[in-house]
Each structure stands twice: as structure tokens, then as C-alpha cells.
Amino acid sequence: MTTALQLPFQLRRDAFGKLVLTSDSGEEFVGVAPVRSFPVQAPTRGISLMREGGKEVAWIDDLEQVAPEIRALVTEELDGREFMPEILSIKGVSSFATPSTWTVKTDRGDTEFVLKGEEDIRRLGAYSLLIADSHGIHFLIRDMFAIDKGSRKILDRFL
């Protein structure tokens, strides 16, 4: 079992639900917001805690290595601000020409969205894809080679 990494700050919520960071020197920053450096490739690594005005007040190398209380606060805050459903399978598309309506199964349930054009599918590294729908919502395919064969076949028509 690994020991949690000791950080040079404390983190808590105030009475209004805002994150409060207290440095080792006792300086308090109210309303800090965690920001992921690499939200798709390494979602638990490289998390900056920012105060108002976009100034960084603390850095977390790896969220998996910090105390469970801090990890829970940061994760809860990130989950409340980020919305990027992960596509688990593609059930069907209305057309192989764009715009087309995609019916997909995500980690947040089944949904449909409209893909305006092939340019709305972006590669992120060798395996991941980011798909933007007509409303600007981004859907993630973490590993396009790990999804089922039918979904992969549909994807191939658009890549």
C-alpha cells in the first residue's frame, strides 16, 4: 500500500461551497479552481489549482498520489465543471455523408448528436478521438482500437 504524498497546502470547502486553499505559510485563497493540463491523455496528472484571474497557486503532479480527502474535493470540483461523455459504442448513423445524426452509447447513457462535418472529429494522439457535435459538446473516444468492430467500421467511414 502506498502512502499519500504530503502537499504544501491544505484544501477545504467554505460555507458557500467554494474551494479554499491554505498554503503552508497560512495564506488563504478562496474560490480556487482545479484545471487539468492533459484532460484526455492523463486526467489525473498535472492539475493546477488556479485562483481568480488565472494565477496558479498550487500544483498536483498526480491526483492518485494525494490524500483521499484532497482527491475527493478536486475530483468533485472537476466533475462539476467538465462535461465530456466518453463514447463506448456507436449504435448507428443516419448517413455516411455529413451532417449526420449519430446514435451512441456513452458512459453517461445513450444519446444522439449531429456531426456537422468530418473536420469535427479530431485525433488526440495515436488512439483517442474528440468529436464535437453541432452544439459544441465534445465526446471522447479514449481508444478507437478498443471499441467494438461495428463501431470501428462506422468510424472508419468518417476518418
Short mmCIF file of C-alpha atoms in Angstrom, two decimals:
data_model
loop_
_atom_site.label_atom_id
_atom_site.label_comp_id
_atom_site.label_asym_id
_atom_site.label_seq_id
_atom_site.Cartn_x
_atom_site.Cartn_y
_atom_site.Cartn_z
CA MET A 1 0.00 0.00 0.00
CA THR A 2 1.36 3.43 -0.95
CA THR A 3 1.37 6.42 1.35
CA ALA A 4 -0.32 9.61 0.21
CA LEU A 5 2.04 12.35 -0.87
CA GLN A 6 2.21 15.27 1.58
CA LEU A 7 1.28 18.51 -0.20
CA PRO A 8 2.48 22.01 0.79
CA PHE A 9 -1.12 23.18 1.23
CA GLN A 10 -4.49 22.27 2.74
CA LEU A 11 -7.75 22.22 0.80
CA ARG A 12 -11.32 22.51 2.11
CA ARG A 13 -14.75 23.88 1.19
CA ASP A 14 -16.07 27.02 2.85
CA ALA A 15 -19.68 27.60 3.96
CA PHE A 16 -20.57 28.72 0.41
CA GLY A 17 -19.16 25.57 -1.22
CA LYS A 18 -16.06 27.25 -2.64
CA LEU A 19 -12.68 25.55 -2.51
CA VAL A 20 -10.27 27.24 -0.11
CA LEU A 21 -6.55 26.58 -0.40
CA THR A 22 -4.37 27.37 2.60
CA SER A 23 -0.64 27.43 1.93
CA ASP A 24 1.95 26.22 4.45
CA SER A 25 2.67 29.89 5.22
CA GLY A 26 -1.01 30.39 6.18
CA GLU A 27 -2.09 32.41 3.12
CA GLU A 28 -5.68 31.58 2.07
CA PHE A 29 -7.05 31.58 -1.46
CA VAL A 30 -10.85 31.38 -1.67
CA GLY A 31 -12.54 30.03 -4.80
CA VAL A 32 -9.63 28.12 -6.32
CA ALA A 33 -10.46 26.03 -9.38
CA PRO A 34 -8.64 22.87 -10.48
CA VAL A 35 -7.61 22.75 -14.14
CA ARG A 36 -6.32 19.63 -15.87
CA SER A 37 -3.21 20.07 -18.01
CA PHE A 38 -3.88 16.93 -20.05
CA PRO A 39 -7.60 16.14 -19.62
CA VAL A 40 -7.71 13.30 -22.15
CA GLN A 41 -4.29 11.68 -22.17
CA ALA A 42 -3.57 11.94 -18.42
CA PRO A 43 -6.66 13.06 -16.50
CA THR A 44 -5.12 12.53 -13.03
CA ARG A 45 -1.73 14.06 -13.77
CA GLY A 46 -0.72 17.70 -13.91
CA ILE A 47 -3.55 19.50 -12.12
CA SER A 48 -3.17 23.21 -11.48
CA LEU A 49 -5.13 24.95 -8.74
CA MET A 50 -5.93 28.43 -10.01
CA ARG A 51 -7.22 31.49 -8.18
CA GLU A 52 -9.31 34.25 -9.74
CA GLY A 53 -7.50 35.96 -12.56
CA GLY A 54 -5.93 32.73 -13.75
CA LYS A 55 -2.96 32.73 -11.37
CA GLU A 56 -1.69 29.32 -10.31
CA VAL A 57 -1.42 28.89 -6.53
CA ALA A 58 -0.63 25.17 -6.34
CA TRP A 59 0.24 22.17 -8.48
CA ILE A 60 -0.63 18.49 -8.11
CA ASP A 61 1.67 16.15 -10.05
CA ASP A 62 -0.60 13.12 -9.73
CA LEU A 63 -4.04 13.14 -8.13
CA GLU A 64 -3.77 9.40 -7.46
CA GLN A 65 -0.90 10.05 -5.03
CA VAL A 66 -2.55 12.65 -2.78
CA ALA A 67 -4.63 12.14 0.35
CA PRO A 68 -8.14 10.78 -0.34
CA GLU A 69 -9.81 13.90 1.11
CA ILE A 70 -7.99 16.23 -1.30
CA ARG A 71 -8.50 13.84 -4.21
CA ALA A 72 -12.25 13.76 -3.49
CA LEU A 73 -12.52 17.58 -3.32
CA VAL A 74 -10.58 18.10 -6.56
CA THR A 75 -12.43 15.32 -8.41
CA GLU A 76 -15.81 16.62 -7.26
CA GLU A 77 -14.93 20.13 -8.44
CA LEU A 78 -13.66 18.89 -11.81
CA ASP A 79 -16.73 16.71 -12.35
CA GLY A 80 -18.99 19.69 -11.68
CA ARG A 81 -17.24 21.83 -14.30
CA GLU A 82 -16.33 19.37 -17.02
CA PHE A 83 -18.71 17.52 -19.28
CA MET A 84 -17.11 15.21 -21.80
CA PRO A 85 -19.04 11.97 -22.24
CA GLU A 86 -16.97 9.00 -23.38
CA ILE A 87 -18.38 7.07 -26.34
CA LEU A 88 -18.43 3.35 -25.55
CA SER A 89 -20.08 2.25 -28.81
CA ILE A 90 -21.68 3.73 -31.92
CA LYS A 91 -25.12 2.22 -32.42
CA GLY A 92 -25.71 3.84 -35.78
CA VAL A 93 -25.53 6.91 -38.00
CA SER A 94 -28.28 8.40 -40.17
CA SER A 95 -25.94 8.82 -43.14
CA PHE A 96 -22.29 8.44 -44.05
CA ALA A 97 -22.44 11.96 -45.52
CA THR A 98 -22.42 14.95 -43.19
CA PRO A 99 -24.32 16.36 -41.49
CA SER A 100 -25.43 13.10 -39.92
CA THR A 101 -27.12 12.05 -36.69
CA TRP A 102 -25.12 9.65 -34.56
CA THR A 103 -26.75 7.33 -32.02
CA VAL A 104 -24.19 6.38 -29.40
CA LYS A 105 -23.81 4.68 -26.05
CA THR A 106 -21.72 6.77 -23.63
CA ASP A 107 -20.53 6.39 -20.07
CA ARG A 108 -23.41 8.75 -19.18
CA GLY A 109 -26.13 6.91 -21.09
CA ASP A 110 -27.43 6.65 -24.64
CA THR A 111 -27.77 9.80 -26.73
CA GLU A 112 -27.92 11.23 -30.22
CA PHE A 113 -25.97 14.12 -31.66
CA VAL A 114 -25.42 15.76 -35.04
CA LEU A 115 -21.97 15.68 -36.61
CA LYS A 116 -21.72 18.69 -38.94
CA GLY A 117 -18.58 17.60 -40.79
CA GLU A 118 -15.63 15.24 -40.74
CA GLU A 119 -13.46 18.13 -39.51
CA ASP A 120 -15.35 17.90 -36.20
CA ILE A 121 -13.54 14.62 -35.48
CA ARG A 122 -10.06 15.35 -34.11
CA ARG A 123 -7.30 12.88 -33.37
CA LEU A 124 -5.68 13.12 -29.95
CA GLY A 125 -2.54 11.07 -30.04
CA ALA A 126 -2.43 7.67 -31.67
CA TYR A 127 -5.61 6.16 -30.18
CA SER A 128 -8.00 8.86 -28.97
CA LEU A 129 -10.59 10.92 -30.83
CA LEU A 130 -12.51 14.02 -29.83
CA ILE A 131 -15.84 14.51 -31.62
CA ALA A 132 -17.64 17.86 -31.43
CA ASP A 133 -21.39 17.86 -32.03
CA SER A 134 -23.41 20.67 -33.60
CA HIS A 135 -23.93 22.26 -30.15
CA GLY A 136 -20.23 22.26 -29.25
CA ILE A 137 -20.40 19.33 -26.83
CA HIS A 138 -17.29 17.19 -27.04
CA PHE A 139 -17.47 13.41 -26.97
CA LEU A 140 -14.36 11.35 -26.30
CA ILE A 141 -13.36 8.02 -27.77
CA ARG A 142 -10.48 7.07 -25.49
CA ASP A 143 -9.17 4.21 -27.65
CA MET A 144 -10.61 3.84 -31.14
CA PHE A 145 -8.97 0.42 -31.49
CA ALA A 146 -10.59 -0.94 -28.32
CA ILE A 147 -14.23 -0.26 -29.27
CA ASP A 148 -16.38 -2.97 -30.86
CA LYS A 149 -15.98 -3.93 -34.51
CA GLY A 150 -19.27 -2.37 -35.66
CA SER A 151 -18.40 0.97 -34.08
CA ARG A 152 -14.92 0.85 -35.57
CA LYS A 153 -16.39 0.20 -39.03
CA ILE A 154 -18.62 3.28 -38.75
CA LEU A 155 -15.69 5.39 -37.53
CA ASP A 156 -13.52 4.28 -40.43
CA ARG A 157 -16.06 5.75 -42.87
CA PHE A 158 -15.57 9.20 -41.31
CA LEU A 159 -11.79 9.14 -40.75
#
